[in-house]
Coordinates of C-alpha atoms in Angstrom, one line a residue:
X105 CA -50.1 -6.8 -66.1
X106 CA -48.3 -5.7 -62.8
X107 CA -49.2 -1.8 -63.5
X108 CA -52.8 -2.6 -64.7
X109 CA -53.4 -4.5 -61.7
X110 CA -51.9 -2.2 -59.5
X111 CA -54.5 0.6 -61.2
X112 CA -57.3 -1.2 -61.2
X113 CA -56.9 -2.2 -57.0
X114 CA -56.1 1.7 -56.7
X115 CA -59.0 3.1 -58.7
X116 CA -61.5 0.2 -57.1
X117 CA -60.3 1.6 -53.5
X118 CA -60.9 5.6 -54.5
X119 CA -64.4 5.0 -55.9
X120 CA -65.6 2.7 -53.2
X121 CA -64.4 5.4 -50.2
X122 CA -66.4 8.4 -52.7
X123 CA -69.4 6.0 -52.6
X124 CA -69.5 5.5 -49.0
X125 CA -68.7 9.4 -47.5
X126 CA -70.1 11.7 -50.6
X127 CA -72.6 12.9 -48.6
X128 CA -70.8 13.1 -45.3
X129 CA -70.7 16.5 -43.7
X130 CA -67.7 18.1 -44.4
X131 CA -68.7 22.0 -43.8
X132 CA -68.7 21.8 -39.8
X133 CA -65.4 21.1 -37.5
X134 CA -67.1 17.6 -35.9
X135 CA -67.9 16.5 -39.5
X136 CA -64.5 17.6 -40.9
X137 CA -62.1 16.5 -37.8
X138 CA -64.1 13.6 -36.3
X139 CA -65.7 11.8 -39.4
X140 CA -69.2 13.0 -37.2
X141 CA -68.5 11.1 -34.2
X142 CA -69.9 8.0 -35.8
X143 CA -67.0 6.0 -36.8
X144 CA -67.9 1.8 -35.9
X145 CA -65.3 -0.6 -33.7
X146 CA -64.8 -2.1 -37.3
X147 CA -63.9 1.2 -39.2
X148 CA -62.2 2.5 -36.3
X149 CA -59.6 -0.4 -36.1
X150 CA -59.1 -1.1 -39.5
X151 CA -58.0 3.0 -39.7
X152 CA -55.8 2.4 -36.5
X153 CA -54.3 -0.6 -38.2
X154 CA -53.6 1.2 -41.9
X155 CA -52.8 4.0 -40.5
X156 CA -49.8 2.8 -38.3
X157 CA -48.3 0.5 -41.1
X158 CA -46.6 1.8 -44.0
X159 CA -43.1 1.5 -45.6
X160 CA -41.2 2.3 -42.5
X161 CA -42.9 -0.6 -40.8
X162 CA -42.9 -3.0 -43.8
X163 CA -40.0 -2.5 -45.0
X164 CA -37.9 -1.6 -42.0
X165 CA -39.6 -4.0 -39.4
X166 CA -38.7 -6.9 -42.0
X167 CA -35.2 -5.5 -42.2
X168 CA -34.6 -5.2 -38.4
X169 CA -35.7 -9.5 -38.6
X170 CA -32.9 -10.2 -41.4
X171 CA -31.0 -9.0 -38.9
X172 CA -32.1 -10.1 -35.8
X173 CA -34.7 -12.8 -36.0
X174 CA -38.3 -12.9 -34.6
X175 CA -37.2 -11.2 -30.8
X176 CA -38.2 -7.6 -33.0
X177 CA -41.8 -8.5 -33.0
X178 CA -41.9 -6.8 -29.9
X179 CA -42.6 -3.6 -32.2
X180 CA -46.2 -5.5 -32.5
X181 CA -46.9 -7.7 -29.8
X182 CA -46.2 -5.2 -27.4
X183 CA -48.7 -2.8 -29.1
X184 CA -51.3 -5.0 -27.3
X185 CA -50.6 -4.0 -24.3
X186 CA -50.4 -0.1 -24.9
X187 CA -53.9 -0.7 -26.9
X188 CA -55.8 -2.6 -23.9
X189 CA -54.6 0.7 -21.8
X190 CA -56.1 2.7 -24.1
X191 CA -59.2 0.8 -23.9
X192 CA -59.4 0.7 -20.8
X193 CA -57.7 3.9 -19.3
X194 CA -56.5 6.6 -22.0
X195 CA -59.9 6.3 -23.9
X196 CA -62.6 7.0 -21.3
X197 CA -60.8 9.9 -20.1
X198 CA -60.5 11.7 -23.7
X199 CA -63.5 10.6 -24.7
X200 CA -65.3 11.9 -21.7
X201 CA -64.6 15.5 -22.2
X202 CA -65.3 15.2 -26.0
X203 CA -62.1 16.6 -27.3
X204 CA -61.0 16.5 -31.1
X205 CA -57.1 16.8 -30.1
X206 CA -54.7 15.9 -27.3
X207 CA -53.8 19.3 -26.6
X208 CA -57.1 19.8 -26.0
X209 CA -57.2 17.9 -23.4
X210 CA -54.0 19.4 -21.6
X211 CA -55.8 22.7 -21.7
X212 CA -58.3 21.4 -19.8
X213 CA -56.4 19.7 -17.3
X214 CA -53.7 22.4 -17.2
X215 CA -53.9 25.7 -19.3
X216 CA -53.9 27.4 -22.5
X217 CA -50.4 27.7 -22.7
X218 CA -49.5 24.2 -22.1
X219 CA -51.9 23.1 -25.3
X220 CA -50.3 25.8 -27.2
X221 CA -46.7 24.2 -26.6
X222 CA -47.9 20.7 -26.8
X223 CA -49.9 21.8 -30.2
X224 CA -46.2 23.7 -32.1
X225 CA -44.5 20.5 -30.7
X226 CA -46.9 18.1 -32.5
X227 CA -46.7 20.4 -35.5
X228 CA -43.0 20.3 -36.1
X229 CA -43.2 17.1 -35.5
X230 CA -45.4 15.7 -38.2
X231 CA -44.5 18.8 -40.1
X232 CA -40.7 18.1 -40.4
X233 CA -40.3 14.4 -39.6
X234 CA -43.2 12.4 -39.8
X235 CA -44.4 13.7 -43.2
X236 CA -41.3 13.8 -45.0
X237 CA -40.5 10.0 -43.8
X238 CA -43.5 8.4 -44.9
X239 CA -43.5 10.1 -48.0
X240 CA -40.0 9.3 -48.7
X241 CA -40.0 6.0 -47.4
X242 CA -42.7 5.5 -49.9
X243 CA -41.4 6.2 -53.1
X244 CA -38.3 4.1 -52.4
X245 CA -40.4 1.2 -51.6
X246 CA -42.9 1.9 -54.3
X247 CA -39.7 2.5 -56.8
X248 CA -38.2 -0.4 -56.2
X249 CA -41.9 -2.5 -56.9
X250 CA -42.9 -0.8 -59.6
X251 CA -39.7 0.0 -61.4
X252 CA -40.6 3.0 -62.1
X253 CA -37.6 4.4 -63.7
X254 CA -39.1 2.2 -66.5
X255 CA -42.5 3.1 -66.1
X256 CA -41.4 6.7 -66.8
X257 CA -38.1 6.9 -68.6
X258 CA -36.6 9.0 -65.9
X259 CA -33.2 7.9 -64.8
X260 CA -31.9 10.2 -62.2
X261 CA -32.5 8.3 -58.7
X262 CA -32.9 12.0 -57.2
X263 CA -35.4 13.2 -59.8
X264 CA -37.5 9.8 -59.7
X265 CA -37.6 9.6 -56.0
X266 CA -38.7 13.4 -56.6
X267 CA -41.5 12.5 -58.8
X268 CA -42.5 9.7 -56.6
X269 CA -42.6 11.8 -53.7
X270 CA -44.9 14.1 -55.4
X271 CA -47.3 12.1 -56.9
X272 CA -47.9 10.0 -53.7
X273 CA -48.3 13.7 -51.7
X274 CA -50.9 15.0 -54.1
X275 CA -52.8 11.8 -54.0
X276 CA -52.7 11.8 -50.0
X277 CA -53.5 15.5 -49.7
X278 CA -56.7 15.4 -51.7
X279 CA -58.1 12.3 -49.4
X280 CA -57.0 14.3 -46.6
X281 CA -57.9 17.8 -47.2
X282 CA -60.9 17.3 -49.3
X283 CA -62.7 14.0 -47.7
X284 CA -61.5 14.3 -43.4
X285 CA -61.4 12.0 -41.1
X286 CA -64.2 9.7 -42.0
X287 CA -63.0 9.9 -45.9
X288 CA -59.3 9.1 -44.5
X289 CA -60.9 6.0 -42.2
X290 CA -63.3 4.3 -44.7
X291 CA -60.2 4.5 -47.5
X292 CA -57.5 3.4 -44.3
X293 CA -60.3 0.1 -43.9
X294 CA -60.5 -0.5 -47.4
X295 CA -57.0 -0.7 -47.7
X296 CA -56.9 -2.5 -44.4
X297 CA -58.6 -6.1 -45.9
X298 CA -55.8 -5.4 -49.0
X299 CA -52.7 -5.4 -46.8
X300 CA -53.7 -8.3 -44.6
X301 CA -54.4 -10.4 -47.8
X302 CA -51.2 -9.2 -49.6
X303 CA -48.9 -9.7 -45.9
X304 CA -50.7 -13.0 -45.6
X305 CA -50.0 -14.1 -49.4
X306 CA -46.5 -12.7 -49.3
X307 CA -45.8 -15.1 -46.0
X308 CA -47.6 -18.1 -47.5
X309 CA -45.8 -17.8 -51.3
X310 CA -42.6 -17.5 -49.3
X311 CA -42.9 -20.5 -47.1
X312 CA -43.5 -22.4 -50.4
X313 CA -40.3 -21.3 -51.9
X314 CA -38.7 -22.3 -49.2
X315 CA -40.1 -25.6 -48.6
X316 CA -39.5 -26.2 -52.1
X317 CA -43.2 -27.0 -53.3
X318 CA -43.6 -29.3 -50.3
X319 CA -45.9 -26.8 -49.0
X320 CA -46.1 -24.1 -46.0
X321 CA -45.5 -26.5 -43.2
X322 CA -41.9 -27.6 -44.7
X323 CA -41.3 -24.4 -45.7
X324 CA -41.6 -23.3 -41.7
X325 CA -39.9 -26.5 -40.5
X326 CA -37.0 -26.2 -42.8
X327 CA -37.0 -21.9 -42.0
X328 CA -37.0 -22.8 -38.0
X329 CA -34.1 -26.3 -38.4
X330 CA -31.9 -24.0 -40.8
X331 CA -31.8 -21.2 -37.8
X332 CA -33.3 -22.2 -34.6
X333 CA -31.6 -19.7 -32.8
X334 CA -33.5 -16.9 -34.7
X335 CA -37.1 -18.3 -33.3
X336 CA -36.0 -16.6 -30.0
X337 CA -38.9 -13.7 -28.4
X338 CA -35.7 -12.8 -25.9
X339 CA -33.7 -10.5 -27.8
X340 CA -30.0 -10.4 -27.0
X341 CA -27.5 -7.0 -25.5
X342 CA -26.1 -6.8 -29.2
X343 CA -29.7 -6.7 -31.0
X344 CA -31.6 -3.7 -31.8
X345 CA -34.6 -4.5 -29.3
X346 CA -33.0 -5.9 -25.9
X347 CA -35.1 -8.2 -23.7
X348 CA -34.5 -5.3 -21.1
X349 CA -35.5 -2.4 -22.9
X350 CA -38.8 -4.3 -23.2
X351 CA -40.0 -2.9 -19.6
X352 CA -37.9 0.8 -20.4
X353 CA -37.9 2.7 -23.8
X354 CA -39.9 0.2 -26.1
X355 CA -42.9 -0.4 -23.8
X356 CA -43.2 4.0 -23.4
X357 CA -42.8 4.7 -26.8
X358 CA -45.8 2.4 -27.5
X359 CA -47.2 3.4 -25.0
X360 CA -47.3 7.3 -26.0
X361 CA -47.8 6.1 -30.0
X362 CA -51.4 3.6 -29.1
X363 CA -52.9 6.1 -26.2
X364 CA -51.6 9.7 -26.8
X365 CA -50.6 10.4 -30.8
X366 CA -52.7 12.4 -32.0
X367 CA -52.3 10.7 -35.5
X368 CA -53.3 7.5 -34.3
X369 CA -56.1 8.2 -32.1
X370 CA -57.8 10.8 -33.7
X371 CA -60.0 8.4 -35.4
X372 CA -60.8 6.6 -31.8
X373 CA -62.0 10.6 -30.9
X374 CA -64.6 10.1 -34.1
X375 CA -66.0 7.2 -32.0
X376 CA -69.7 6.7 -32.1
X377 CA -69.6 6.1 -28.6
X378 CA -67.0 4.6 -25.7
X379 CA -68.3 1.4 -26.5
X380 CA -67.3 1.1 -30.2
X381 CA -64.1 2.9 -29.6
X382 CA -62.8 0.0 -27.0
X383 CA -64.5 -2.5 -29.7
X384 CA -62.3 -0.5 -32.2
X385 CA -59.2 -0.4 -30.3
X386 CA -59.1 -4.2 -28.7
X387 CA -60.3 -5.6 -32.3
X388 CA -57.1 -3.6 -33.7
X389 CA -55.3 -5.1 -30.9
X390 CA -56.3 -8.8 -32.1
X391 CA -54.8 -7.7 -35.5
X392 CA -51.3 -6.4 -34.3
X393 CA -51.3 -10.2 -32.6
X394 CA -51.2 -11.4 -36.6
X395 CA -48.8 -8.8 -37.3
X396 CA -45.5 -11.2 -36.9
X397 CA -46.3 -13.1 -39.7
X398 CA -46.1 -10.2 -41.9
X399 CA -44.3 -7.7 -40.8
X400 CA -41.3 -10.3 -38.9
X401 CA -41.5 -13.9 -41.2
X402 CA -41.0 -12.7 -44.4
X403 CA -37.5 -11.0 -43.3
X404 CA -36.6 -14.2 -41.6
X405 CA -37.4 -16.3 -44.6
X406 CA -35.2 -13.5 -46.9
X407 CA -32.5 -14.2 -44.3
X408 CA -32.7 -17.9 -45.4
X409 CA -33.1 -17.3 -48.7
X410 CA -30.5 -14.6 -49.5
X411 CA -27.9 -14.3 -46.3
X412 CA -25.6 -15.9 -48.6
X413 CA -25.9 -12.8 -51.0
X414 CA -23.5 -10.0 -49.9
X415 CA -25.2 -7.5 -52.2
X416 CA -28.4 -7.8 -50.5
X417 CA -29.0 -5.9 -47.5
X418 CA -31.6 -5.7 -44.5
X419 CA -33.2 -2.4 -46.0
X420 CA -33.7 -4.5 -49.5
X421 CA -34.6 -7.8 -48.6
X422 CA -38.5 -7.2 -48.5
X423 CA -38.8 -6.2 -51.6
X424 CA -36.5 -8.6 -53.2
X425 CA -39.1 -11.4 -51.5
X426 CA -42.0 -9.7 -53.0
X427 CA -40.0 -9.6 -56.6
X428 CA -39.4 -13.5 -56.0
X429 CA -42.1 -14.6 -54.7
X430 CA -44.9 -13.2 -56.0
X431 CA -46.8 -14.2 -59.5
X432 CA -46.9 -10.7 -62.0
X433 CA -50.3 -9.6 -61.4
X434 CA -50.2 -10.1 -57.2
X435 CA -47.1 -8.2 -57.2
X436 CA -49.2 -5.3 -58.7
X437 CA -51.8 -5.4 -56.5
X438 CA -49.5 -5.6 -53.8
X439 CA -48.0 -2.6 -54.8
X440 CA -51.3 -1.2 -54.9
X441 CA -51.9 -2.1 -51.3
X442 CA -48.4 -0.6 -50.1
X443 CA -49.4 2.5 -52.0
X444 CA -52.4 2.7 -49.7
X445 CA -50.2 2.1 -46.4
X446 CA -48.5 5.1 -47.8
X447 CA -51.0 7.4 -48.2
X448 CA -53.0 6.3 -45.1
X449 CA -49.9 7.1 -42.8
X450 CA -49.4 10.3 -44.8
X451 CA -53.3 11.8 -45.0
X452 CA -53.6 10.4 -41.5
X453 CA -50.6 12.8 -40.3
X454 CA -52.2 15.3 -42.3
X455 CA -55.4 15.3 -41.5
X456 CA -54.4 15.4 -38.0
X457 CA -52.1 18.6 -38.3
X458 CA -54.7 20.1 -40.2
X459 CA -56.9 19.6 -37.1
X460 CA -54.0 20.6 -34.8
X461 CA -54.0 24.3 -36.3
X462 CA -57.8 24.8 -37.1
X463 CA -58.9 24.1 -33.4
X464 CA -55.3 25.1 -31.5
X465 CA -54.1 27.9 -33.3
X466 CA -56.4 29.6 -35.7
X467 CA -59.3 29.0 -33.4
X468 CA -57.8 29.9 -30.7
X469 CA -55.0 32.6 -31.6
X470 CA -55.3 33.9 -34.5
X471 CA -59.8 34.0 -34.8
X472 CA -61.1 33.5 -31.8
X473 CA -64.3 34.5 -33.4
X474 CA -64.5 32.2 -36.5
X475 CA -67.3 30.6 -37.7
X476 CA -67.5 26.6 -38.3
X477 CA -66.8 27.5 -41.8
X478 CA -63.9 29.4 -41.3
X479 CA -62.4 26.8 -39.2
X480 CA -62.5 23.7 -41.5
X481 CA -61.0 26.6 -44.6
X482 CA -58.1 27.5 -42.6
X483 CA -57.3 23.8 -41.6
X484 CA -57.4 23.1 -45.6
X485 CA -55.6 26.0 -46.7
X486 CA -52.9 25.1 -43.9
X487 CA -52.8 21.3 -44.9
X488 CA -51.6 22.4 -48.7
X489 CA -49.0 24.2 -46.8
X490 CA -47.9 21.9 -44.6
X491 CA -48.2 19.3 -47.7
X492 CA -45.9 21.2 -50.2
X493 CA -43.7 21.9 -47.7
X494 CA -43.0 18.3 -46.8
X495 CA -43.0 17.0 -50.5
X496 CA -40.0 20.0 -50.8
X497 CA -38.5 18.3 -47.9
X498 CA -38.9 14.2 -48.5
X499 CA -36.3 13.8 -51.4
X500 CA -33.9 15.5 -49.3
X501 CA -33.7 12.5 -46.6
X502 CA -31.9 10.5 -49.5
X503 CA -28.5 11.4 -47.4
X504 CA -29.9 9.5 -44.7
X505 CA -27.6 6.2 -44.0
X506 CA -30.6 4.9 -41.9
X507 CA -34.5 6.5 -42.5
X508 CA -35.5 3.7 -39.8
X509 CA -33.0 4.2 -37.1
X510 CA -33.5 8.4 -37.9
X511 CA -37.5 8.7 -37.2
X512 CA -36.9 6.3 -34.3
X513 CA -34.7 8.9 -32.8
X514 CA -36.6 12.0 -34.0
X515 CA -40.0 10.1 -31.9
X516 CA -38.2 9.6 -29.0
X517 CA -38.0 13.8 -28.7
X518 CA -41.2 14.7 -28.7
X519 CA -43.3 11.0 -27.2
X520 CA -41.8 10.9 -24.1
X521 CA -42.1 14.7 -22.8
X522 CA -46.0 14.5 -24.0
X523 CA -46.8 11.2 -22.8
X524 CA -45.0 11.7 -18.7
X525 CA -47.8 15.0 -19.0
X526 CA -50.7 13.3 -20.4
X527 CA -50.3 10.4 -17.5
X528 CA -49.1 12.7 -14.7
X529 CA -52.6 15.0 -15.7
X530 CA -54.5 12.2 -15.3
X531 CA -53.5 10.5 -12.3
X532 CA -52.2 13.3 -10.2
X533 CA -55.2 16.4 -9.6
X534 CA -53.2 18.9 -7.7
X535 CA -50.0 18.8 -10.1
X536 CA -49.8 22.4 -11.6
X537 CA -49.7 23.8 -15.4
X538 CA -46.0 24.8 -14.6
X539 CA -45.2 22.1 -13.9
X540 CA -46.4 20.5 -17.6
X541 CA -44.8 23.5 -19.3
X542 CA -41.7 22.7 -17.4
X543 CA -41.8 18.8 -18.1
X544 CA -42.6 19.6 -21.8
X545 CA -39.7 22.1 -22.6
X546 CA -37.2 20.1 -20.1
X547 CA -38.1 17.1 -21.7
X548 CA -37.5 17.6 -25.3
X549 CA -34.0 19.4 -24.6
X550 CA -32.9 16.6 -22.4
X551 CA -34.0 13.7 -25.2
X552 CA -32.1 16.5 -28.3
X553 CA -28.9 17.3 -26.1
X554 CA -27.9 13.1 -25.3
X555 CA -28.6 12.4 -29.1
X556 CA -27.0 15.2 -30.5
X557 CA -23.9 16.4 -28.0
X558 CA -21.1 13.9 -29.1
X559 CA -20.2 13.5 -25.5
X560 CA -23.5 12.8 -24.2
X561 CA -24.2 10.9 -27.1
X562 CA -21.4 8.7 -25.8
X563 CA -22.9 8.2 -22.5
X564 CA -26.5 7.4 -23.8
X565 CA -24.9 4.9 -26.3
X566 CA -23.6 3.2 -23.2
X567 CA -26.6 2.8 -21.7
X568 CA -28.8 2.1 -25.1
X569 CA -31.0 4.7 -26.2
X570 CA -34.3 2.8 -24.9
X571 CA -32.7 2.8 -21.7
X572 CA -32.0 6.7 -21.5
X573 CA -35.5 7.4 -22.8
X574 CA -36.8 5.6 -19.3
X575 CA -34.7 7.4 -17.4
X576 CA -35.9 10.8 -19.0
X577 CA -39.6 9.9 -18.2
X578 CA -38.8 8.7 -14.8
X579 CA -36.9 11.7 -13.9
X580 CA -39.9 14.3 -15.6
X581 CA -42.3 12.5 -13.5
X582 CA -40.2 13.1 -10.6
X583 CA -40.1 16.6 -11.6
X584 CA -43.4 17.3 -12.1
X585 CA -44.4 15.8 -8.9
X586 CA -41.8 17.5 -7.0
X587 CA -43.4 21.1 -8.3
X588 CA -46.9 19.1 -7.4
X589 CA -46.0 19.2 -4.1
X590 CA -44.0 22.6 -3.8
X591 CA -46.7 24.6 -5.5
X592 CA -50.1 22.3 -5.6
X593 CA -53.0 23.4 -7.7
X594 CA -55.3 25.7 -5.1
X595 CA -57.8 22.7 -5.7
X596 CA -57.6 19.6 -7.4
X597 CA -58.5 19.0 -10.8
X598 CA -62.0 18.0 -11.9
X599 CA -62.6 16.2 -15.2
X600 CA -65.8 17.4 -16.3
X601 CA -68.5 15.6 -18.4
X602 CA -68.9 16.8 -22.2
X603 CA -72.0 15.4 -22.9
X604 CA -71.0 14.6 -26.4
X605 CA -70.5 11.0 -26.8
X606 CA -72.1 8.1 -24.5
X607 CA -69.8 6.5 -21.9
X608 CA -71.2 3.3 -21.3
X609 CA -68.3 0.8 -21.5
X610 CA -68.5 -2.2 -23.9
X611 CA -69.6 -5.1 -21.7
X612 CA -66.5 -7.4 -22.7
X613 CA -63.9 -5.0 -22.6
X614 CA -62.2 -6.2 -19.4
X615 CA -62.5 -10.2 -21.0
X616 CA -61.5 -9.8 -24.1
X617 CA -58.7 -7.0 -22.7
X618 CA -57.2 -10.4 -20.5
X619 CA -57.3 -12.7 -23.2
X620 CA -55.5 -10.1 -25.5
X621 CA -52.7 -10.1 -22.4
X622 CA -52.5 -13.6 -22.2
X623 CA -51.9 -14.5 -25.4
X624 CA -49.1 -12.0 -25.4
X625 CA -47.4 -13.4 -22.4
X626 CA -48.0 -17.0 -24.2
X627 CA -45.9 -15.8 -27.7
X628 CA -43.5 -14.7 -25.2
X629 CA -43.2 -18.1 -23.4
X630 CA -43.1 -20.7 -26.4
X631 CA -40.3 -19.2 -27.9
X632 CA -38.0 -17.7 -25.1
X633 CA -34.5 -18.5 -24.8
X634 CA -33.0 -16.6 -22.0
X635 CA -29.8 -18.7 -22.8
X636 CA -28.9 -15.4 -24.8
X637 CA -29.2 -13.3 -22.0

């Protein structure tokens, strides 16, 4: 029953997203890379949403509240606030010279060489991190629902997390490379409405285990009287997010993820126009609000229901909850569901690097001259490239001690040099393109050399690693100003208008942006202690 379910909720997803973009243009680069540029608010933040949730965020957000309690729903709550700047700041500006990628932008603003560093940089990234995480991340989560050393007979933890790895990548590279962006959006909402209903129904069969059939009131009373001190926003010096690095590290790095990765906001690029985009974004925004109570109470309630067992540790406890908790048939369709977290984080990555090489490399290095045609070919042919290569790679992270902890570090590397030149190009005209060039490259060796020199991995301990990753963007805005003022542009910079996508703002974005705030400063007030501090 568990497997039938779980293939009847994946098949039902694959035949409703060939339904709805079969005869979507997918022959030209706008049709391919940006769904058309007539993706809706709704379709736009239910991709956002899928897209930034997968195993790494279910399964490691819950682990990080086993250990620590609610104060790591920052992760979430403070994605509001990077989301209402996009909606309000980040969007307008990309959207209003009609770009397909980030480094596109930085071209514009800067030069060609500062897209072509900022477009290898996103490249390796998603190439060699971001791809092999999800997809390993994946078929340890979906091996441990599924069973499926059962399923298949194979025994080898190596060769089944190999299999695994495989069969999610093929499934995730023909979405990708075959449907685009709007393919990769429609299945990312689809999939969307499944994990909201299987988070919510994993929270509420969990609160009545542990009110002990008294029902999901008692279950929360009895979860908040057991460990009151666990209910706390304020998160403590010895937890992994500290209240402080709340306004240093944390608050950049979703900053840079919400308004500048080119995986996430590639489908806000597809917008129909500014209008649906902010709709898009500030809807998804409303969403991440709800995100606590699936991505934070469930490890909290593991906590109380397993703490006492040694053998179960933060890494495990979600799926152990889903195991208990769960009738047969839901816990197949909630493997079905995590399946489709998987593959949207992975064909999202993809579908962006495929984009990153057809317009900033082959278009512009290697065939300047190539047709539309040409364009969307190479960016497939490339995408099975990138895809083999990172199936190759993913069963090779099983020496990892921490996955979580590992693409945390690894983001930090290449987020904060691109995000302090994305900002500093928008809000200062006369800062120069060496200036970028020198920000990117200074930046990135700075971030690699304090996490990997032992000594000044020492020092960077010290100060927590959120902490040094302010200081690094602080001091490369510094920089770039400094050289802004040394050697200004001749004139300052002009944004120029595309044409391509209508600019009129939504007429509530600045309301509904406030509320969003408030109700994030109000989470924050009911359940600070600052006692911990």
């Amino acid at each position: 029953m568990v497997l039938l379910s779980f293939v009847l909720f994946t098949g039902l997803i694959a035949v409703v997203t060939y339904a709805l973009t079969r005869n979507d243009d997918h022959a030209s680069s706008d049709g391919y890379f940006l769904a058309g540029r007539r993706l809706t608010g709704p379709i736009i933040a239910g991709s956002l949403l899928l897209t930034n949730l997968s195993t790494e965020q279910m399964v490691g957000l819950n682990g990080a509240a086993f250990n620590d309690g609610f104060s790591v729903m920052a992760w979430e709550v403070l994605a509001v606030v990077a989301l209402v700047a996009s909606a309000l700041f980040f969007l307008p500006r990309f959207l209003k010279s009609g770009i397909a990628t980030v480094p596109q932008f930085l071209e514009e603003r800067f030069d060609a060489g500062t897209r072509t560093i900022t477009t290898f940089i996103f490249l390796v990234a998603y190439a060699a991190i971001l791809l092999p995480i999800v997809l390993y991340t994946g078929a340890r989560g979906l091996n441990g629902m599924l069973d499926m050393a059962a399923l298949t007979g194979i025994q080898s933890e190596q060769n089944i997390i190999t299999f695994t790895v495989w069969l999610v990548g093929l499934i995730g590279t023909t979405y990708a490379i075959f449907g685009g962006l709007r393919t990769v959006a429609v299945s990312d909402t689809l999939n969307g409405i499944g994990l909201l209903v299987g988070g919510f129904l994993i929270a509420y069969f969990g609160l009545q285990v542990v009110g002990e059939g008294e029902g999901v009131l008692a279950g929360l009373a009895r979860l908040q009287s057991a460990h009151p001190e666990r209910f706390n926003s304020i998160g403590a010096a010895d937890q992994s997010v500290p209240f402080s690095t709340l306004f240093t590290g944390v608050t950049l790095l979703g900053m840079f993820y919400w308004t500048t990765n080119q995986q996430i906001i590639q489908r806000t690029f597809g917008a129909r126009n500014l209008r649906e985009g902010q709709k898009g974004v500030l809807l998804c925004g409303a969403l991440k609000l709800l995100g606590p109570l699936y991505l934070v109470l469930p490890g909290m309630m593991a906590f109380y229901l397993y703490s006492g067992d040694s053998s179960i540790k933060a890494d495990m406890a979600y799926g152990q909850l889903v195991r208990d908790v769960l009738p047969g048939p839901l816990t197949g369709f909630f493997a079905a569901i995590m399946v489709g977290a998987i593959l949207s984080s992975y064909n999202s990555a993809l579908n962006s690097t495929t984009t990153l090489f057809s317009l900033g490399i082959y278009k512009t290095m290697i065939n300047r001259h190539a047709s539309e045609e040409q364009v969307v070919i190479s960016g497939k042919i490339f995408g099975w490239v990138i895809a083999l290569v990172s199936m190759g790679m993913a069963p090779l992270l099983m020496g990892q001690a921490s996955i979580f902890g590992y693409l945390q570090k690894m983001n930090g590397l290449y987020f904060i040099p691109i995000f302090s030149v994305v900002l500093v190009g928008m809000l200062f005209r006369r800062v120069p393109a060496i200036a970028a060039k020198v920000a990117l490259v200074a930046g990135f060796a700075c971030i690699a050399l304090g996490y990997f020199v032992p000594s000044l991995a020492a020092v960077v301990d010290r100060m927590h690693e959120f902490h040094f990753l302010g200081a690094v963007f602080a001091a490369l805005i510094a920089l770039m100003l400094i050289i802004g003022a040394v050697q200004p542009r001749a004139e300052a910079w002009e944004q120029h208008y595309s044409g391509d996508v209508d600019l009129t703002p939504w007429q509530h974005v600045r309301t509904t942006s406030a509320v969003l705030l408030a109700v994030v400063v109000l989470i924050y007030v009911v359940f600070a202690d600052f006692s911990v501090l």
